[in-house]
Coordinates of C-alpha atoms in Angstrom, one line a residue:
X352 CA 8.6 1.8 1.3
X353 CA 12.1 1.3 -0.2
X354 CA 13.4 4.4 -1.9
X355 CA 16.9 5.7 -1.9
X356 CA 18.1 9.3 -2.0
X357 CA 20.9 10.2 0.4
X358 CA 21.5 7.9 3.4
X359 CA 22.7 10.8 5.5
X360 CA 19.5 12.7 4.9
X361 CA 17.4 9.7 5.8
X362 CA 19.4 9.2 9.0
X363 CA 18.9 12.8 10.0
X364 CA 15.2 12.8 9.3
X365 CA 14.7 9.4 11.0
X366 CA 16.6 10.7 14.1
X367 CA 14.4 13.8 14.1
X368 CA 11.3 11.6 13.7
X369 CA 12.3 9.4 16.7
X370 CA 12.6 12.6 18.8
X371 CA 9.3 14.0 17.6
X372 CA 7.2 10.9 18.2
X373 CA 6.1 9.4 21.5
X374 CA 6.9 5.7 21.7
X375 CA 4.0 3.4 22.5
X376 CA 4.3 0.1 24.2
X377 CA 3.7 -3.1 22.3
X378 CA 5.2 -4.0 19.0
X379 CA 6.7 -7.3 18.2
X380 CA 9.2 -9.5 20.1
X381 CA 12.2 -10.3 17.9
X382 CA 13.1 -13.5 19.6
X383 CA 11.2 -15.7 17.1
X384 CA 12.7 -15.7 13.6
X385 CA 15.4 -18.2 12.7
X386 CA 18.8 -16.7 13.5
X387 CA 21.0 -18.1 10.7
X388 CA 20.0 -15.6 8.0
X389 CA 20.2 -12.1 9.6
X390 CA 21.4 -10.4 6.5
X391 CA 20.8 -10.6 2.7
X392 CA 20.9 -8.6 -0.5
X393 CA 17.2 -7.7 0.0
X394 CA 18.5 -5.1 2.4
X395 CA 20.7 -3.5 -0.3
X396 CA 18.4 -1.8 -2.8
X397 CA 17.7 -1.5 -5.6
X398 CA 18.8 -4.9 -7.0
X399 CA 19.8 -5.9 -10.5
X400 CA 17.5 -5.9 -13.5
X401 CA 15.7 -9.2 -14.3
X402 CA 17.6 -11.6 -16.5
X403 CA 15.8 -14.9 -15.9
X404 CA 19.3 -16.6 -16.0
X405 CA 19.2 -20.3 -15.2
X406 CA 22.9 -20.4 -14.3
X407 CA 23.3 -22.7 -11.2
X408 CA 19.9 -24.3 -11.5
X409 CA 21.4 -27.7 -12.5
X410 CA 23.1 -27.8 -9.1
X411 CA 19.7 -28.0 -7.4
X412 CA 18.5 -31.6 -6.8
X413 CA 15.8 -32.9 -9.1
X414 CA 12.4 -33.2 -7.4
X415 CA 11.2 -36.8 -7.9
X416 CA 8.1 -36.8 -5.8
X417 CA 4.6 -36.9 -7.1
X418 CA 3.0 -33.9 -5.3
X419 CA 4.3 -31.1 -7.5
X420 CA 1.6 -29.2 -9.4
X421 CA 1.5 -29.8 -13.2
X422 CA 0.6 -26.1 -13.9
X423 CA 1.0 -22.9 -11.9
X424 CA -1.4 -20.2 -13.1
X425 CA -2.7 -18.8 -9.8
X426 CA -0.8 -17.4 -6.8
X427 CA -1.7 -19.2 -3.6
X428 CA 0.1 -19.9 -0.4
X429 CA 1.7 -23.0 -2.0
X430 CA 2.1 -22.0 -5.7
X431 CA 3.7 -18.8 -7.0
X432 CA 5.2 -17.5 -10.2
X433 CA 6.8 -14.4 -11.8
X434 CA 7.9 -13.7 -15.3
X435 CA 10.7 -16.2 -15.2
X436 CA 10.1 -18.8 -12.5
X437 CA 7.5 -21.0 -10.8
X438 CA 7.7 -22.1 -7.2
X439 CA 5.7 -24.5 -5.1
X440 CA 5.7 -25.6 -1.5
X441 CA 5.3 -29.3 -1.2
X442 CA 5.1 -30.1 2.5
X443 CA 7.9 -27.9 3.8
X444 CA 10.0 -28.4 0.7
X445 CA 10.4 -25.5 -1.7
X446 CA 10.7 -26.5 -5.3
X447 CA 11.2 -24.4 -8.5
X448 CA 11.4 -24.6 -12.3
X449 CA 11.7 -22.1 -15.1
X450 CA 8.3 -20.8 -16.3
X451 CA 8.5 -22.8 -19.6
X452 CA 10.1 -26.0 -18.2
X453 CA 8.6 -29.2 -16.9
X454 CA 11.3 -30.5 -14.5
X455 CA 11.0 -29.4 -10.9
X456 CA 14.1 -29.0 -8.7
X457 CA 14.4 -28.6 -4.9
X458 CA 15.6 -25.2 -3.7
X459 CA 18.4 -25.7 -1.1
X460 CA 17.4 -23.8 2.1
X461 CA 19.5 -22.5 5.0
X462 CA 19.7 -25.1 7.7
X463 CA 17.4 -23.1 10.0
X464 CA 14.6 -22.9 7.4
X465 CA 14.5 -26.5 6.5
X466 CA 11.2 -28.1 7.4
X467 CA 10.0 -24.7 8.6
X468 CA 8.1 -22.9 5.8
X469 CA 4.3 -23.3 5.6
X470 CA 3.4 -20.6 3.1
X471 CA 5.1 -18.5 0.3
X472 CA 4.4 -15.4 -1.8
X473 CA 6.3 -14.1 -4.7
X474 CA 6.4 -10.8 -6.7
X475 CA 9.0 -9.4 -9.0
X476 CA 12.5 -10.4 -7.6
X477 CA 11.5 -11.3 -4.1
X478 CA 9.9 -14.3 -2.5
X479 CA 8.8 -14.5 1.1
X480 CA 8.4 -17.6 3.1
X481 CA 6.3 -17.8 6.3
X482 CA 7.0 -20.3 9.1
X483 CA 4.5 -21.9 11.4
X484 CA 4.6 -19.0 13.9
X485 CA 4.1 -16.4 11.2
X486 CA 7.7 -15.1 10.9
X487 CA 8.7 -13.6 7.6
X488 CA 11.8 -14.6 5.6
X489 CA 12.8 -13.0 2.3
X490 CA 14.6 -14.6 -0.6
X491 CA 16.1 -12.0 -3.0
X492 CA 17.1 -11.9 -6.6
X493 CA 14.4 -14.3 -7.8
X494 CA 14.5 -12.8 -11.3
X495 CA 18.2 -13.6 -11.4
X496 CA 20.4 -16.7 -11.6
X497 CA 19.7 -19.2 -8.8
X498 CA 23.3 -18.7 -7.8
X499 CA 22.3 -15.3 -6.5
X500 CA 19.2 -16.4 -4.5
X501 CA 19.7 -15.6 -0.8
X502 CA 17.6 -15.3 2.4
X503 CA 17.2 -12.8 5.2
X504 CA 15.1 -12.8 8.3
X505 CA 15.5 -9.0 8.9
X506 CA 12.5 -6.8 8.5
X507 CA 11.5 -3.3 9.6
X508 CA 13.0 0.1 10.7
X509 CA 15.6 1.2 10.6
X510 CA 16.5 0.6 7.0
X511 CA 15.4 -3.0 6.9
X512 CA 17.7 -3.9 9.8
X513 CA 15.2 -4.8 12.5
X514 CA 15.5 -8.5 13.6
X515 CA 12.2 -9.5 12.0
X516 CA 8.4 -9.5 12.3
X517 CA 5.4 -11.7 11.9
X518 CA 2.8 -11.6 9.1
X519 CA -0.2 -9.5 10.0
X520 CA -3.6 -11.2 10.0
X521 CA -2.4 -14.6 8.6
X522 CA -5.7 -15.2 6.8
X523 CA -5.3 -18.0 4.1
X524 CA -5.8 -16.3 0.8
X525 CA -5.8 -12.9 2.5
X526 CA -2.2 -11.7 2.1
X527 CA 0.4 -11.3 -0.6
X528 CA 3.9 -9.8 -1.2
X529 CA 4.0 -6.7 -3.4
X530 CA 7.1 -5.4 -5.1
X531 CA 7.5 -2.4 -7.4
X532 CA 11.0 -2.2 -8.9
X533 CA 12.7 0.5 -10.9
X534 CA 13.8 -2.0 -13.6
X535 CA 10.7 -4.2 -14.0
X536 CA 7.9 -1.7 -13.2
X537 CA 9.6 1.7 -13.4
X538 CA 6.7 4.1 -12.9
X539 CA 3.3 4.6 -11.3
X540 CA 0.4 6.9 -11.9
X541 CA -1.1 9.5 -9.6
X542 CA -4.8 10.5 -9.3
X543 CA -4.5 12.9 -12.3
X544 CA -3.2 10.2 -14.5
X545 CA 0.3 11.6 -14.6
X546 CA 3.2 9.1 -14.7
X547 CA 6.0 9.3 -12.1
X548 CA 9.3 7.4 -11.7
X549 CA 9.2 4.9 -8.9
X550 CA 12.6 5.8 -7.6
X551 CA 16.1 4.3 -7.5
X552 CA 15.0 1.4 -5.3
X553 CA 11.9 -0.7 -4.7
X554 CA 8.5 -0.4 -3.1
X555 CA 8.0 -3.5 -1.0
X556 CA 5.2 -4.4 1.3
X557 CA 2.9 -7.2 2.4
X558 CA -0.8 -6.2 2.6
X559 CA -2.9 -8.5 4.7
X560 CA -6.6 -8.7 5.6
X561 CA -7.0 -8.4 9.3
X562 CA -10.0 -8.5 11.7
X563 CA -13.3 -9.0 9.8
X564 CA -11.6 -8.4 6.5
X565 CA -12.4 -4.7 6.3
X566 CA -8.9 -3.8 7.6
X567 CA -5.9 -4.1 5.3
X568 CA -2.7 -3.9 7.4
X569 CA 0.6 -3.8 5.6
X570 CA 4.1 -4.8 6.7
X571 CA 6.8 -2.7 5.1
X572 CA 10.5 -3.6 5.6
X573 CA 11.5 0.1 6.1
X574 CA 8.7 0.9 8.6
X575 CA 8.3 0.0 12.3
X576 CA 7.2 -3.6 13.0
X577 CA 3.7 -2.9 14.2
X578 CA 0.2 -3.0 12.8
X579 CA -0.4 0.7 12.6
X580 CA 0.0 1.2 8.9
X581 CA -3.1 0.3 6.9
X582 CA -4.5 0.7 3.4
X583 CA -8.0 2.1 3.7
X584 CA -10.3 -0.5 2.1
X585 CA -13.1 0.0 -0.4
X586 CA -16.3 1.8 0.4
X587 CA -14.7 4.0 3.1
X588 CA -12.9 1.1 4.6
X589 CA -16.0 -0.8 5.5
X590 CA -16.0 -3.4 2.6
X591 CA -15.3 -6.9 4.1
X592 CA -12.9 -8.7 1.8
X593 CA -12.6 -12.5 1.8
X594 CA -9.6 -12.7 -0.6
X595 CA -6.6 -10.5 -1.4
X596 CA -3.8 -10.6 -3.9
X597 CA -1.2 -8.0 -4.7
X598 CA 1.5 -7.2 -7.2
X599 CA 3.5 -4.1 -8.1
X600 CA 1.7 -2.0 -5.5
X601 CA -1.7 -3.0 -7.0
X602 CA -4.2 -4.8 -4.6
X603 CA -7.1 -6.9 -5.7
X604 CA -9.8 -7.9 -3.2
X605 CA -13.1 -9.8 -3.3
X606 CA -15.9 -10.4 -0.9
X607 CA -18.0 -13.5 -0.3
X608 CA -20.5 -12.5 -3.1
X609 CA -17.9 -12.0 -5.8
X610 CA -17.8 -8.2 -5.7
X611 CA -14.3 -7.1 -6.6
X612 CA -12.2 -3.9 -6.3
X613 CA -8.6 -2.9 -7.2
X614 CA -6.4 -0.2 -6.0
X615 CA -2.8 0.9 -6.7
X616 CA -1.3 2.1 -3.4
X617 CA 2.0 2.3 -1.6
X618 CA 3.4 4.2 1.4
X619 CA 5.6 6.1 -1.0
X620 CA 3.1 7.0 -3.7
X621 CA 0.2 7.8 -1.4
X622 CA 1.6 10.9 0.2
X623 CA 3.3 9.6 3.4
X624 CA 7.0 9.6 2.4
X625 CA 7.9 13.3 2.2
X626 CA 11.6 12.4 2.9
X627 CA 12.0 11.0 -0.6
X628 CA 9.0 12.1 -2.6
X629 CA 7.5 15.5 -3.4
X630 CA 3.7 15.8 -3.3
X631 CA 1.1 18.5 -4.0
X632 CA -2.6 18.7 -3.3
X633 CA -3.0 21.2 -6.1
X634 CA -3.4 20.4 -9.8
X635 CA 0.0 20.0 -11.6
X636 CA -1.5 20.8 -15.0
X637 CA 1.0 22.6 -17.2
X638 CA 4.1 21.2 -15.5
X639 CA 6.2 18.7 -17.3
X640 CA 7.0 15.3 -15.7
X641 CA 10.5 14.6 -14.4
X642 CA 12.7 11.9 -15.9
X643 CA 13.9 10.6 -12.5
X644 CA 13.0 10.8 -8.9
X645 CA 15.9 13.1 -7.9
X646 CA 14.8 15.8 -10.4
X647 CA 11.1 15.4 -9.4
X648 CA 12.0 15.9 -5.8
X649 CA 14.1 19.0 -6.1
X650 CA 13.0 20.8 -9.2
X651 CA 9.9 22.7 -8.4
X652 CA 9.3 23.4 -12.1
X653 CA 8.5 19.7 -12.6
X654 CA 5.2 18.1 -11.6
X655 CA 4.9 16.7 -8.1
X656 CA 2.8 13.7 -7.2
X657 CA -0.7 14.9 -7.1
X658 CA -2.8 13.9 -4.1
X659 CA -5.0 12.4 -2.8
X660 CA -3.9 8.9 -3.7
X661 CA -6.1 7.1 -6.2
X662 CA -9.1 5.3 -4.7
X663 CA -10.4 1.8 -5.3
X664 CA -11.9 0.9 -8.7
X665 CA -14.9 -1.5 -8.8
X666 CA -14.3 -4.3 -11.2
X667 CA -17.0 -5.9 -13.4
X668 CA -18.7 -9.1 -12.1
X669 CA -17.6 -12.4 -13.6
X670 CA -20.3 -14.1 -15.6
X671 CA -19.8 -17.6 -14.3
X672 CA -18.7 -19.9 -11.4
X673 CA -15.8 -18.6 -9.3
X674 CA -13.7 -19.7 -6.3
X675 CA -12.0 -17.7 -3.5
X676 CA -8.5 -17.6 -5.0
X677 CA -7.7 -14.3 -6.7
X678 CA -4.4 -13.3 -8.4
X679 CA -3.0 -10.0 -9.8
X680 CA 0.3 -10.1 -11.7
X681 CA 2.4 -7.4 -13.4
X682 CA 2.7 -8.2 -17.1
X683 CA 5.7 -5.9 -17.9
X684 CA 7.2 -2.5 -17.4
X685 CA 4.8 0.4 -17.5
X686 CA 1.9 2.0 -15.6
X687 CA -1.0 -0.3 -14.7
X688 CA 0.2 -3.2 -16.8
X689 CA -1.6 -5.8 -14.6
X690 CA -3.7 -8.9 -15.2
X691 CA -6.4 -10.0 -12.8
X692 CA -7.2 -13.7 -12.4
X693 CA -10.0 -15.5 -10.4
X694 CA -10.2 -19.3 -10.1
X695 CA -13.4 -20.8 -11.4
X696 CA -15.2 -23.0 -13.9
X697 CA -17.0 -22.6 -17.2
X698 CA -19.3 -25.3 -18.5
X699 CA -18.0 -27.6 -15.8
X700 CA -14.3 -27.2 -16.8
X701 CA -11.9 -25.8 -14.2
X702 CA -9.6 -22.9 -15.0
X703 CA -9.4 -19.2 -14.3
X704 CA -11.2 -16.0 -15.4
X705 CA -8.8 -13.2 -16.4
X706 CA -8.7 -9.7 -17.8
X707 CA -6.4 -6.7 -17.9
X708 CA -6.8 -4.2 -15.2
X709 CA -8.8 -1.7 -17.3
X710 CA -10.7 -4.2 -19.4
X711 CA -14.5 -4.3 -19.1
X712 CA -15.0 -8.0 -19.9
X713 CA -13.6 -11.3 -18.6
X714 CA -12.1 -14.2 -20.6
X715 CA -11.6 -17.7 -19.4
X716 CA -8.7 -20.2 -19.7
X717 CA -9.3 -23.9 -19.1
X718 CA -6.7 -25.8 -17.1
X719 CA -8.6 -28.9 -15.9
X720 CA -8.2 -30.3 -12.4
X721 CA -9.8 -28.6 -9.4
X722 CA -10.0 -24.9 -8.9
X723 CA -8.0 -23.6 -5.9
X724 CA -9.9 -22.0 -3.0
X725 CA -13.5 -22.5 -1.9
X726 CA -16.7 -21.8 -3.9
X727 CA -18.0 -18.2 -3.9
X728 CA -21.7 -17.3 -4.1
X729 CA -21.2 -15.1 -7.2
X730 CA -24.4 -13.1 -7.6
X731 CA -24.9 -11.2 -10.9
X732 CA -25.8 -8.0 -9.0
X733 CA -23.7 -5.9 -6.7
X734 CA -24.0 -7.1 -3.1
X735 CA -21.0 -5.2 -1.6
X736 CA -23.4 -3.2 0.6
X737 CA -24.2 -6.5 2.4
X738 CA -20.6 -6.9 3.6
X739 CA -20.0 -3.6 5.3
X740 CA -18.3 -3.4 8.7
X741 CA -19.6 -1.0 11.3
X742 CA -18.3 2.6 11.2
X743 CA -15.4 3.5 13.4
X744 CA -16.6 5.3 16.6
X745 CA -14.4 8.4 16.3
X746 CA -16.4 11.6 15.8
X747 CA -14.1 14.5 16.0
X748 CA -14.1 18.3 15.5
X749 CA -11.4 21.0 15.4
X750 CA -11.0 24.7 15.1
X751 CA -9.6 25.6 11.7
X752 CA -6.5 27.9 12.4
X753 CA -6.2 31.4 11.1
X754 CA -4.5 31.5 7.7
X755 CA -2.3 34.2 9.1
X756 CA -0.5 31.7 11.3
X757 CA 3.3 31.7 10.8
X758 CA 3.4 27.9 10.2
X759 CA 0.7 25.9 8.4
X760 CA 0.4 22.9 6.1
X761 CA 1.0 25.0 3.0
X762 CA 4.3 26.4 4.4
X763 CA 5.6 23.0 5.3
X764 CA 5.1 21.9 1.7
X765 CA 6.5 25.2 0.3
X766 CA 9.8 25.1 2.2
X767 CA 10.4 21.4 1.4
X768 CA 10.5 20.2 5.0
X769 CA 9.8 16.5 5.4
X770 CA 6.4 17.5 6.8
X771 CA 5.1 14.0 7.3
X772 CA 7.3 13.7 10.5
X773 CA 6.0 17.0 12.1
X774 CA 3.0 16.6 14.3
X775 CA 1.1 20.0 14.6
X776 CA 0.9 19.6 18.4
X777 CA 4.6 20.0 18.5
X778 CA 4.3 23.5 16.9
X779 CA 2.2 24.6 19.9
X780 CA 4.8 23.0 22.3
X781 CA 7.6 25.1 20.8
X782 CA 5.5 28.3 20.9
X783 CA 4.3 28.4 17.2
X784 CA 0.7 28.9 18.1
X785 CA -2.1 29.6 15.6
X786 CA -5.0 31.9 16.3
X787 CA -8.5 30.5 15.6
X788 CA -10.1 31.4 12.3
X789 CA -13.7 31.2 13.5
X790 CA -14.4 28.2 11.3
X791 CA -14.8 24.8 12.8
X792 CA -14.5 21.4 11.0
X793 CA -16.6 18.4 12.0
X794 CA -16.0 14.8 10.8
X795 CA -17.9 11.7 11.8
X796 CA -16.4 8.2 11.8
X797 CA -12.9 9.5 11.3
X798 CA -11.0 6.4 10.1
X799 CA -7.3 7.4 9.8
X800 CA -6.7 4.6 7.2
X801 CA -9.2 6.1 4.8
X802 CA -8.0 8.6 2.1
X803 CA -11.1 10.7 1.7
X804 CA -14.2 11.2 3.7
X805 CA -17.0 13.8 3.9
X806 CA -16.8 16.5 6.6
X807 CA -18.6 19.8 7.4
X808 CA -17.2 23.2 8.1
X809 CA -19.4 25.5 10.3
X810 CA -18.9 29.2 9.7
X811 CA -18.6 31.8 12.4
X812 CA -22.3 32.6 12.0
X813 CA -23.5 29.0 12.0
X814 CA -23.8 28.2 8.3
X815 CA -22.8 24.6 7.2
X816 CA -20.5 24.0 4.2
X817 CA -20.0 20.4 3.0
X818 CA -16.3 19.7 2.3
X819 CA -14.0 16.7 1.7
X820 CA -11.3 15.9 4.2
X821 CA -8.3 14.1 2.5
X822 CA -5.5 12.5 4.5
X823 CA -2.4 10.5 4.2
X824 CA -0.6 8.7 7.0
X825 CA 2.4 10.4 8.7
X826 CA 5.8 8.8 9.0
X827 CA 6.5 7.0 12.3
X828 CA 9.9 5.6 13.2
X829 CA 8.8 4.0 16.5
X830 CA 6.1 1.3 17.0
X831 CA 2.5 2.5 17.3
X832 CA -1.0 1.0 17.4
X833 CA -3.6 0.8 14.7
X834 CA -6.5 3.3 14.5
X835 CA -6.8 6.1 17.0
X836 CA -5.7 5.9 20.6
X837 CA -5.0 8.4 23.4
X838 CA -1.6 9.0 21.9
X839 CA -1.7 11.6 19.1
X840 CA -1.5 10.2 15.6
X841 CA -0.1 12.5 12.9
X842 CA -1.4 12.7 9.4
X843 CA -1.1 15.1 6.5
X844 CA -4.1 16.1 4.4
X845 CA -6.2 18.8 2.8
X846 CA -9.6 20.4 3.0
X847 CA -11.4 20.5 -0.4
X848 CA -14.6 21.6 -2.0
X849 CA -16.1 19.3 -4.7
X850 CA -16.8 20.9 -8.1
X851 CA -20.4 21.7 -7.3
X852 CA -19.7 23.3 -3.9
X853 CA -16.8 25.3 -5.3
X854 CA -19.1 26.6 -8.1
X855 CA -21.5 27.9 -5.5
X856 CA -19.0 30.5 -4.4
X857 CA -20.6 32.8 -6.9
X858 CA -24.1 32.5 -5.5
X859 CA -23.7 31.5 -1.8
X860 CA -22.2 34.2 0.4
X861 CA -21.0 31.7 3.1
X862 CA -19.1 29.6 0.5
X863 CA -17.7 32.7 -1.1
X864 CA -16.4 34.1 2.2
X865 CA -14.9 30.7 3.2
X866 CA -13.1 30.3 -0.2
X867 CA -11.9 33.9 -0.1
X868 CA -10.8 34.1 3.5
X869 CA -9.7 30.5 4.5
X870 CA -9.2 28.6 1.3
X871 CA -7.3 31.7 -0.2
X872 CA -9.3 31.5 -3.3
X873 CA -8.4 27.8 -4.0
X874 CA -10.5 24.7 -4.2
X875 CA -8.2 22.6 -2.1
X876 CA -6.0 23.7 0.9
X877 CA -3.2 21.5 2.5
X878 CA -3.3 21.0 6.3
X879 CA -1.4 18.9 8.9
X880 CA -3.4 17.0 11.5
X881 CA -3.0 15.3 14.9
X882 CA -5.8 13.0 16.1
X883 CA -6.7 11.0 19.2
X884 CA -9.9 9.2 20.0
X885 CA -11.3 12.4 21.5
X886 CA -9.4 15.3 19.9
X887 CA -8.3 16.7 16.6
X888 CA -5.7 19.5 16.0
X889 CA -5.3 21.1 12.5
X890 CA -2.7 23.5 11.2

């Protein structure tokens, strides 16, 4: 999350959010990161457009060692590249060269970072370095002249001013920096295929595999420094990934059998940031796209971002030998201009398999040497079902409120209130109660990180109607914990009927009454939710 509208508005909403949420103990100690780089230009979005200027490079000492890589074609914890530069970590020394050059040079580091970095990741105009204790440091302007490169240890709410945080998970090959910038990427695509401007600033995050690999926790420099924000993984969040790469808000994961999925996701584009973005659960067909984020946010005649967020896409299997290192890169401005790479061999020669995001077949580029990563048992058939984590234990139910309630999910959207900071339990606390409708919703294995899951609505006379329950995370400005706890977790969402169920309203009296009386004749209805391990409240 890194979008800019009006600082005063953000401050007001953030203040309200801090009052509307209950702080939870835990979080991260801020005593750890090096203290000599508390501020940097990364904290001042949006950053200048890429130039690739080499001005100032000649002032960097030449690297004369023998450990530098001859080629950088894969993103690993010690080798990184963007459109203009290559970087490598040799021991604790950071070296660089232009993408088309051969001579490596040593990047001067602030005194407190020398002999400290153990891993790096790069995307767009930012590079992060990780120290031995997992603390994150950001070098900005990496698409610019080396004279403009600078570091900061700051990370987290508010407004990227928290003293710093550690990398979630810290699995080798299981994390990556992702940056979507208004100059180099410019736009993203919603679930209906409509293109939207990414905003005046950047979308920055570090997704990381945690636990058994089925959880993808992400660190965002504008969100609280905790592990509560997650990207729901493939197959309902149960797919156990072994490898992860990310670029321009696109994640690329693979399991131990070579099954691969991709997903384009960010806090801002997925429905959680109602401070800066305007969303809708209904079709935006017939509405023109806005030219910029400000117009899209305030002009209701323009198309909003249609929810739910796009889900994971299964990628075709690679017809050959592969290793655990995967890479996704942005190849230029525009929607889904991404390239996927997987380290491997063909006919005994090392290199990497590659294809564009939407292509159906893989090509191969030979590089020689030894593939990075470890060998993968790449079966020709799909074995993703063999790497499923157990379902989460939270089986919940809630009364659906009467649609005659004064405040509901639809009203919060209609009036333009930043609804992702308003927990529905607070409405009851201030006297805005909602009568029961007689309908009750049941959902098994409710994982708050997932975007869509099946649920059942039971009618007043006991009939069962299959529905879909979509959700997006709420906005929290104080530290929380992952998953569900005894403290209410706020989400926004919608109840929907799939096409087949919606079509049954003409022949099934129970569906017809539910659509008429509760869905108000529509196929999808917005709601706001509040969940704990044992309770669910819906408005």
